[in-house]
PDB file of C-alpha atoms in Angstrom:
ATOM      1  CA  MET O   1      -3.884  -9.439   5.553  1.00  0.00           C
ATOM      2  CA  ILE O   2      -1.814  -7.303   3.236  1.00  0.00           C
ATOM      3  CA  THR O   3       0.210  -4.353   4.545  1.00  0.00           C
ATOM      4  CA  ILE O   4       1.767  -2.016   1.961  1.00  0.00           C
ATOM      5  CA  ARG O   5       5.200  -0.605   2.327  1.00  0.00           C
ATOM      6  CA  LYS O   6       5.464   2.486  -0.111  1.00  0.00           C
ATOM      7  CA  ALA O   7       8.598   3.250  -1.917  1.00  0.00           C
ATOM      8  CA  ASN O   8       8.831   6.882  -0.635  1.00  0.00           C
ATOM      9  CA  ASP O   9       8.634   5.597   2.929  1.00  0.00           C
ATOM     10  CA  ARG O  10      11.921   3.681   2.664  1.00  0.00           C
ATOM     11  CA  GLY O  11      15.216   4.867   4.004  1.00  0.00           C
ATOM     12  CA  HIS O  12      17.392   6.727   1.557  1.00  0.00           C
ATOM     13  CA  ALA O  13      20.986   7.593   1.294  1.00  0.00           C
ATOM     14  CA  ASN O  14      22.656   9.390  -1.617  1.00  0.00           C
ATOM     15  CA  HIS O  15      26.459   9.271  -1.484  1.00  0.00           C
ATOM     16  CA  GLY O  16      26.932  10.632  -4.920  1.00  0.00           C
ATOM     17  CA  TRP O  17      28.512   7.368  -6.277  1.00  0.00           C
ATOM     18  CA  LEU O  18      25.687   5.509  -4.670  1.00  0.00           C
ATOM     19  CA  ASP O  19      22.047   6.110  -4.511  1.00  0.00           C
ATOM     20  CA  SER O  20      20.396   3.643  -2.256  1.00  0.00           C
ATOM     21  CA  TYR O  21      16.838   2.903  -0.742  1.00  0.00           C
ATOM     22  CA  HIS O  22      16.507   0.672   2.216  1.00  0.00           C
ATOM     23  CA  THR O  23      13.222  -1.276   2.718  1.00  0.00           C
ATOM     24  CA  PHE O  24      14.322  -2.222   6.145  1.00  0.00           C
ATOM     25  CA  SER O  25      16.608  -0.656   8.818  1.00  0.00           C
ATOM     26  CA  PHE O  26      20.148  -0.349   7.452  1.00  0.00           C
ATOM     27  CA  ALA O  27      23.278   1.591   8.129  1.00  0.00           C
ATOM     28  CA  ASP O  28      22.203   5.114   9.415  1.00  0.00           C
ATOM     29  CA  TYR O  29      18.614   4.429   8.534  1.00  0.00           C
ATOM     30  CA  TYR O  30      16.708   3.060  11.609  1.00  0.00           C
ATOM     31  CA  ASP O  31      12.873   2.342  11.991  1.00  0.00           C
ATOM     32  CA  PRO O  32      12.054  -0.139  14.787  1.00  0.00           C
ATOM     33  CA  THR O  33       8.874  -1.035  12.943  1.00  0.00           C
ATOM     34  CA  PHE O  34      10.864  -2.079   9.933  1.00  0.00           C
ATOM     35  CA  MET O  35      13.747  -4.179  11.123  1.00  0.00           C
ATOM     36  CA  GLY O  36      12.883  -7.019   8.538  1.00  0.00           C
ATOM     37  CA  PHE O  37      10.191  -9.461   7.729  1.00  0.00           C
ATOM     38  CA  ARG O  38      10.466 -13.040   9.232  1.00  0.00           C
ATOM     39  CA  ASP O  39      14.083 -14.072   8.273  1.00  0.00           C
ATOM     40  CA  LEU O  40      14.310 -11.512   5.509  1.00  0.00           C
ATOM     41  CA  ARG O  41      16.529  -8.735   6.944  1.00  0.00           C
ATOM     42  CA  VAL O  42      17.666  -6.394   4.131  1.00  0.00           C
ATOM     43  CA  ILE O  43      16.359  -5.279   0.699  1.00  0.00           C
ATOM     44  CA  ASN O  44      18.505  -2.421  -0.724  1.00  0.00           C
ATOM     45  CA  GLU O  45      17.833  -1.033  -4.062  1.00  0.00           C
ATOM     46  CA  ASP O  46      21.110   0.483  -5.235  1.00  0.00           C
ATOM     47  CA  TRP O  47      22.200   2.550  -8.163  1.00  0.00           C
ATOM     48  CA  VAL O  48      26.021   2.650  -8.363  1.00  0.00           C
ATOM     49  CA  ALA O  49      27.787   5.122 -10.678  1.00  0.00           C
ATOM     50  CA  ALA O  50      30.119   4.006 -13.464  1.00  0.00           C
ATOM     51  CA  LYS O  51      33.460   2.598 -12.212  1.00  0.00           C
ATOM     52  CA  GLN O  52      32.423   3.146  -8.649  1.00  0.00           C
ATOM     53  CA  GLY O  53      31.513   0.452  -6.050  1.00  0.00           C
ATOM     54  CA  PHE O  54      31.878  -1.054  -2.590  1.00  0.00           C
ATOM     55  CA  GLY O  55      35.495  -1.807  -1.504  1.00  0.00           C
ATOM     56  CA  LYS O  56      36.495  -4.883   0.164  1.00  0.00           C
ATOM     57  CA  HIS O  57      34.480  -5.446   3.383  1.00  0.00           C
ATOM     58  CA  PRO O  58      33.534  -8.342   5.652  1.00  0.00           C
ATOM     59  CA  HIS O  59      30.273 -10.168   6.341  1.00  0.00           C
ATOM     60  CA  ARG O  60      29.415 -13.235   8.426  1.00  0.00           C
ATOM     61  CA  ASP O  61      26.485 -15.388   9.461  1.00  0.00           C
ATOM     62  CA  MET O  62      24.297 -13.960   6.558  1.00  0.00           C
ATOM     63  CA  GLU O  63      22.882 -15.268   3.224  1.00  0.00           C
ATOM     64  CA  ILE O  64      23.348 -12.589   0.707  1.00  0.00           C
ATOM     65  CA  ILE O  65      21.389 -12.601  -2.603  1.00  0.00           C
ATOM     66  CA  THR O  66      22.321 -10.059  -5.359  1.00  0.00           C
ATOM     67  CA  TYR O  67      19.748  -9.487  -8.291  1.00  0.00           C
ATOM     68  CA  VAL O  68      20.843  -7.180 -11.041  1.00  0.00           C
ATOM     69  CA  LEU O  69      18.209  -5.211 -12.844  1.00  0.00           C
ATOM     70  CA  ASP O  70      20.357  -3.103 -15.294  1.00  0.00           C
ATOM     71  CA  GLY O  71      23.982  -2.754 -16.050  1.00  0.00           C
ATOM     72  CA  ALA O  72      26.986  -4.987 -14.924  1.00  0.00           C
ATOM     73  CA  LEU O  73      28.209  -5.616 -11.468  1.00  0.00           C
ATOM     74  CA  GLU O  74      31.712  -6.976 -10.810  1.00  0.00           C
ATOM     75  CA  HIS O  75      32.169  -9.292  -7.807  1.00  0.00           C
ATOM     76  CA  ARG O  76      35.287 -10.523  -6.045  1.00  0.00           C
ATOM     77  CA  ASP O  77      35.678 -12.362  -2.794  1.00  0.00           C
ATOM     78  CA  SER O  78      37.961 -13.989  -0.385  1.00  0.00           C
ATOM     79  CA  MET O  79      36.924 -17.405  -1.568  1.00  0.00           C
ATOM     80  CA  GLY O  80      38.579 -16.737  -4.857  1.00  0.00           C
ATOM     81  CA  ASN O  81      35.425 -16.133  -6.829  1.00  0.00           C
ATOM     82  CA  SER O  82      35.250 -13.397  -9.540  1.00  0.00           C
ATOM     83  CA  ALA O  83      32.441 -12.798 -11.815  1.00  0.00           C
ATOM     84  CA  VAL O  84      30.584 -10.038 -13.666  1.00  0.00           C
ATOM     85  CA  MET O  85      26.778 -10.128 -13.164  1.00  0.00           C
ATOM     86  CA  ARG O  86      24.212  -8.888 -15.642  1.00  0.00           C
ATOM     87  CA  PRO O  87      20.396  -8.727 -15.757  1.00  0.00           C
ATOM     88  CA  GLY O  88      19.070 -12.261 -15.190  1.00  0.00           C
ATOM     89  CA  ASP O  89      21.844 -13.335 -13.078  1.00  0.00           C
ATOM     90  CA  VAL O  90      21.267 -14.304  -9.397  1.00  0.00           C
ATOM     91  CA  GLN O  91      24.131 -14.721  -6.929  1.00  0.00           C
ATOM     92  CA  ARG O  92      24.098 -16.203  -3.466  1.00  0.00           C
ATOM     93  CA  MET O  93      26.927 -15.750  -1.021  1.00  0.00           C
ATOM     94  CA  THR O  94      26.905 -17.670   2.244  1.00  0.00           C
ATOM     95  CA  ALA O  95      29.016 -15.459   4.667  1.00  0.00           C
ATOM     96  CA  GLY O  96      29.041 -18.038   7.346  1.00  0.00           C
ATOM     97  CA  THR O  97      32.118 -17.900   9.524  1.00  0.00           C
ATOM     98  CA  GLY O  98      33.385 -14.815   7.528  1.00  0.00           C
ATOM     99  CA  VAL O  99      34.058 -13.714   4.050  1.00  0.00           C
ATOM    100  CA  THR O 100      35.287 -10.422   2.549  1.00  0.00           C
ATOM    101  CA  HIS O 101      34.081  -9.225  -0.872  1.00  0.00           C
ATOM    102  CA  SER O 102      33.924  -6.241  -3.103  1.00  0.00           C
ATOM    103  CA  GLU O 103      31.301  -5.125  -5.546  1.00  0.00           C
ATOM    104  CA  SER O 104      31.691  -2.594  -8.280  1.00  0.00           C
ATOM    105  CA  ASN O 105      30.187  -1.233 -11.400  1.00  0.00           C
ATOM    106  CA  HIS O 106      31.926  -2.973 -14.322  1.00  0.00           C
ATOM    107  CA  SER O 107      31.073  -0.175 -16.807  1.00  0.00           C
ATOM    108  CA  ASP O 108      33.019   3.018 -17.304  1.00  0.00           C
ATOM    109  CA  ARG O 109      29.878   4.780 -18.676  1.00  0.00           C
ATOM    110  CA  ASP O 110      26.659   3.351 -17.354  1.00  0.00           C
ATOM    111  CA  PRO O 111      25.205   2.990 -13.896  1.00  0.00           C
ATOM    112  CA  VAL O 112      24.339  -0.372 -12.521  1.00  0.00           C
ATOM    113  CA  HIS O 113      20.930  -1.012 -10.762  1.00  0.00           C
ATOM    114  CA  LEU O 114      20.608  -3.932  -8.373  1.00  0.00           C
ATOM    115  CA  LEU O 115      18.771  -5.344  -5.465  1.00  0.00           C
ATOM    116  CA  GLN O 116      20.988  -6.628  -2.584  1.00  0.00           C
ATOM    117  CA  ILE O 117      19.051  -8.974  -0.172  1.00  0.00           C
ATOM    118  CA  TRP O 118      20.193 -10.313   3.177  1.00  0.00           C
ATOM    119  CA  ILE O 119      18.562 -13.360   4.643  1.00  0.00           C
ATOM    120  CA  LEU O 120      19.205 -14.584   8.199  1.00  0.00           C
ATOM    121  CA  PRO O 121      20.545 -18.236   7.927  1.00  0.00           C
ATOM    122  CA  ASP O 122      19.072 -21.157   9.849  1.00  0.00           C
ATOM    123  CA  THR O 123      22.435 -22.082  11.218  1.00  0.00           C
ATOM    124  CA  LYS O 124      25.385 -19.896  12.377  1.00  0.00           C
ATOM    125  CA  ASN O 125      29.125 -20.545  11.445  1.00  0.00           C
ATOM    126  CA  LEU O 126      28.320 -22.170   8.202  1.00  0.00           C
ATOM    127  CA  GLU O 127      31.194 -22.753   5.739  1.00  0.00           C
ATOM    128  CA  PRO O 128      31.381 -19.785   3.416  1.00  0.00           C
ATOM    129  CA  GLY O 129      29.923 -20.533  -0.017  1.00  0.00           C
ATOM    130  CA  TYR O 130      29.161 -18.941  -3.387  1.00  0.00           C
ATOM    131  CA  GLU O 131      26.750 -19.735  -6.357  1.00  0.00           C
ATOM    132  CA  GLN O 132      25.591 -17.871  -9.333  1.00  0.00           C
ATOM    133  CA  LYS O 133      23.055 -18.764 -12.029  1.00  0.00           C
ATOM    134  CA  ALA O 134      21.386 -17.023 -14.924  1.00  0.00           C
ATOM    135  CA  TYR O 135      17.670 -17.021 -15.798  1.00  0.00           C
ATOM    136  CA  LEU O 136      16.313 -16.115 -19.084  1.00  0.00           C
ATOM    137  CA  GLU O 137      13.588 -13.424 -19.332  1.00  0.00           C
ATOM    138  CA  SER O 138      11.420 -16.112 -21.016  1.00  0.00           C
ATOM    139  CA  GLU O 139      11.565 -18.180 -17.871  1.00  0.00           C
ATOM    140  CA  LYS O 140      10.058 -15.266 -15.821  1.00  0.00           C
ATOM    141  CA  ARG O 141       7.639 -13.692 -18.449  1.00  0.00           C
ATOM    142  CA  GLY O 142       4.176 -14.316 -17.384  1.00  0.00           C
ATOM    143  CA  LYS O 143       5.140 -17.028 -14.893  1.00  0.00           C
ATOM    144  CA  LEU O 144       6.689 -17.434 -11.498  1.00  0.00           C
ATOM    145  CA  ARG O 145      10.299 -18.561 -11.723  1.00  0.00           C
ATOM    146  CA  LEU O 146      11.865 -20.120  -8.528  1.00  0.00           C
ATOM    147  CA  ILE O 147      15.433 -18.553  -8.215  1.00  0.00           C
ATOM    148  CA  ALA O 148      16.248 -19.370  -4.701  1.00  0.00           C
ATOM    149  CA  SER O 149      15.235 -22.286  -2.246  1.00  0.00           C
ATOM    150  CA  TYR O 150      16.310 -24.217   0.667  1.00  0.00           C
ATOM    151  CA  ASP O 151      16.864 -27.387  -1.368  1.00  0.00           C
ATOM    152  CA  GLY O 152      17.989 -25.764  -4.653  1.00  0.00           C
ATOM    153  CA  ARG O 153      15.232 -27.449  -6.644  1.00  0.00           C
ATOM    154  CA  ASP O 154      14.268 -26.610 -10.145  1.00  0.00           C
ATOM    155  CA  GLY O 155      17.632 -25.052 -10.770  1.00  0.00           C
ATOM    156  CA  SER O 156      17.408 -22.451  -8.127  1.00  0.00           C
ATOM    157  CA  VAL O 157      20.312 -21.260  -5.968  1.00  0.00           C
ATOM    158  CA  THR O 158      20.436 -22.660  -2.574  1.00  0.00           C
ATOM    159  CA  VAL O 159      19.950 -20.678   0.604  1.00  0.00           C
ATOM    160  CA  HIS O 160      20.417 -21.902   4.138  1.00  0.00           C
ATOM    161  CA  GLN O 161      16.918 -20.900   5.193  1.00  0.00           C
ATOM    162  CA  ASP O 162      13.294 -22.030   4.749  1.00  0.00           C
ATOM    163  CA  LEU O 163      12.653 -19.715   1.735  1.00  0.00           C
ATOM    164  CA  ASN O 164      11.194 -19.973  -1.684  1.00  0.00           C
ATOM    165  CA  LEU O 165      12.159 -16.855  -3.624  1.00  0.00           C
ATOM    166  CA  TYR O 166      10.275 -16.305  -6.998  1.00  0.00           C
ATOM    167  CA  ALA O 167      10.840 -13.887  -9.810  1.00  0.00           C
ATOM    168  CA  THR O 168       8.371 -12.861 -12.355  1.00  0.00           C
ATOM    169  CA  ILE O 169       8.002 -10.361 -15.358  1.00  0.00           C
ATOM    170  CA  LEU O 170       4.556  -9.209 -16.221  1.00  0.00           C
ATOM    171  CA  GLY O 171       3.368  -7.128 -19.192  1.00  0.00           C
ATOM    172  CA  ASN O 172       0.149  -5.238 -19.144  1.00  0.00           C
ATOM    173  CA  GLY O 173      -2.700  -7.530 -18.205  1.00  0.00           C
ATOM    174  CA  GLU O 174      -0.493 -10.677 -17.642  1.00  0.00           C
ATOM    175  CA  GLN O 175      -1.330 -12.512 -14.519  1.00  0.00           C
ATOM    176  CA  VAL O 176       0.345 -14.977 -12.142  1.00  0.00           C
ATOM    177  CA  ASN O 177      -0.944 -16.619  -8.894  1.00  0.00           C
ATOM    178  CA  LEU O 178       0.791 -17.912  -5.831  1.00  0.00           C
ATOM    179  CA  ALA O 179      -1.007 -20.269  -3.515  1.00  0.00           C
ATOM    180  CA  VAL O 180       0.093 -19.634   0.095  1.00  0.00           C
ATOM    181  CA  ASN O 181       0.073 -22.378   2.748  1.00  0.00           C
ATOM    182  CA  GLY O 182      -1.648 -21.069   5.870  1.00  0.00           C
ATOM    183  CA  ASP O 183       1.505 -20.955   8.083  1.00  0.00           C
ATOM    184  CA  ARG O 184       3.590 -19.149   5.424  1.00  0.00           C
ATOM    185  CA  HIS O 185       4.225 -15.460   4.983  1.00  0.00           C
ATOM    186  CA  VAL O 186       5.038 -13.677   1.765  1.00  0.00           C
ATOM    187  CA  TRP O 187       6.967 -10.325   0.984  1.00  0.00           C
ATOM    188  CA  VAL O 188       6.199  -8.950  -2.388  1.00  0.00           C
ATOM    189  CA  GLN O 189       8.796  -6.494  -3.685  1.00  0.00           C
ATOM    190  CA  VAL O 190       8.218  -4.486  -7.014  1.00  0.00           C
ATOM    191  CA  ALA O 191      11.625  -4.090  -8.699  1.00  0.00           C
ATOM    192  CA  ARG O 192      10.236  -2.101 -11.601  1.00  0.00           C
ATOM    193  CA  GLY O 193       6.941  -1.300 -13.266  1.00  0.00           C
ATOM    194  CA  SER O 194       3.682  -1.608 -11.522  1.00  0.00           C
ATOM    195  CA  ILE O 195       1.242  -4.449 -10.640  1.00  0.00           C
ATOM    196  CA  VAL O 196      -2.132  -4.999  -8.949  1.00  0.00           C
ATOM    197  CA  LEU O 197      -1.808  -7.390  -6.029  1.00  0.00           C
ATOM    198  CA  ASN O 198      -5.181  -8.775  -4.777  1.00  0.00           C
ATOM    199  CA  GLY O 199      -6.832  -5.523  -5.881  1.00  0.00           C
ATOM    200  CA  GLN O 200      -4.159  -3.160  -4.537  1.00  0.00           C
ATOM    201  CA  ARG O 201      -1.807  -1.258  -6.812  1.00  0.00           C
ATOM    202  CA  LEU O 202       1.935  -1.491  -6.219  1.00  0.00           C
ATOM    203  CA  ASN O 203       4.478   0.738  -8.122  1.00  0.00           C
ATOM    204  CA  GLN O 204       8.208   0.478  -8.482  1.00  0.00           C
ATOM    205  CA  GLY O 205       9.901   0.175  -5.064  1.00  0.00           C
ATOM    206  CA  ASP O 206       6.586  -0.555  -3.260  1.00  0.00           C
ATOM    207  CA  ALA O 207       6.251  -3.733  -1.311  1.00  0.00           C
ATOM    208  CA  ALA O 208       3.682  -5.690   0.669  1.00  0.00           C
ATOM    209  CA  ALA O 209       3.883  -7.886   3.700  1.00  0.00           C
ATOM    210  CA  VAL O 210       1.416 -10.777   3.325  1.00  0.00           C
ATOM    211  CA  SER O 211       0.051 -12.998   6.025  1.00  0.00           C
ATOM    212  CA  GLN O 212      -3.056 -15.170   6.304  1.00  0.00           C
ATOM    213  CA  GLU O 213      -3.923 -14.971   2.605  1.00  0.00           C
ATOM    214  CA  ASP O 214      -4.654 -18.234   0.638  1.00  0.00           C
ATOM    215  CA  VAL O 215      -3.840 -16.963  -2.806  1.00  0.00           C
ATOM    216  CA  LEU O 216      -1.879 -13.986  -4.229  1.00  0.00           C
ATOM    217  CA  ASP O 217      -3.072 -12.707  -7.536  1.00  0.00           C
ATOM    218  CA  LEU O 218      -0.533 -10.371  -9.415  1.00  0.00           C
ATOM    219  CA  THR O 219      -1.515  -8.564 -12.575  1.00  0.00           C
ATOM    220  CA  GLY O 220       0.780  -6.462 -14.625  1.00  0.00           C
ATOM    221  CA  GLU O 221       0.065  -2.874 -15.435  1.00  0.00           C
ATOM    222  CA  GLU O 222       3.208  -1.234 -16.661  1.00  0.00           C
ATOM    223  CA  ASP O 223       5.887  -3.804 -17.641  1.00  0.00           C
ATOM    224  CA  ALA O 224       6.722  -5.091 -14.132  1.00  0.00           C
ATOM    225  CA  GLU O 225       9.503  -7.159 -12.553  1.00  0.00           C
ATOM    226  CA  VAL O 226       8.649  -8.607  -9.116  1.00  0.00           C
ATOM    227  CA  LEU O 227      10.248 -10.672  -6.477  1.00  0.00           C
ATOM    228  CA  LEU O 228       8.138 -12.830  -4.026  1.00  0.00           C
ATOM    229  CA  PHE O 229       9.605 -14.126  -0.925  1.00  0.00           C
ATOM    230  CA  ASP O 230       7.712 -17.230   0.503  1.00  0.00           C
ATOM    231  CA  LEU O 231       8.828 -17.454   4.135  1.00  0.00           C
ATOM    232  CA  ALA O 232       8.173 -19.599   7.201  1.00  0.00           C
TER     233      ALA O 232
END
């Protein structure tokens, strides 16, 4: 079964410096039918204006993954980490017992475009942690690249949840397949471009909730970048 979540049906907030679309209920956007998917709680697609950003703020008991699509995002946190993320970078922050952090556009000219993802951890009150890795476009082009997993295998960042997160970049006609175990569920998020998923077209910002499917076939139409969350 595949249920499509259209981009235009997402929550939307434009604060001037921040233009944000919420796949699931977040902040002032509330939809009881879209509170999350399995242990996936938040997917926000954000555009942050030049030299603007999120000031220092706290989190706890959440796995936070940041995926930059365009531009440069500057990160600072109470664990002493400081980094500038660019396209291809993936960051995981375990909020655990509590962290504060800030995120801002590193550029004084161009916006930064990113996905911020929250995943419920399998254990509360974890020790806060941080990890960031870079993945080349060639690792994702026409193939599924594991970028986050419970055991950190194949060079992925480690998350404290039964999750396999894949990224792929597909040109027109390029195809990838994901075999799905019978008791697993998949959320497909189109970050840019368009694809055909098991015969159904998805455009930028569209998503699909997948259950009870043996195989997912993804074919690129316009140059597409897609995230696939394989969840228990």
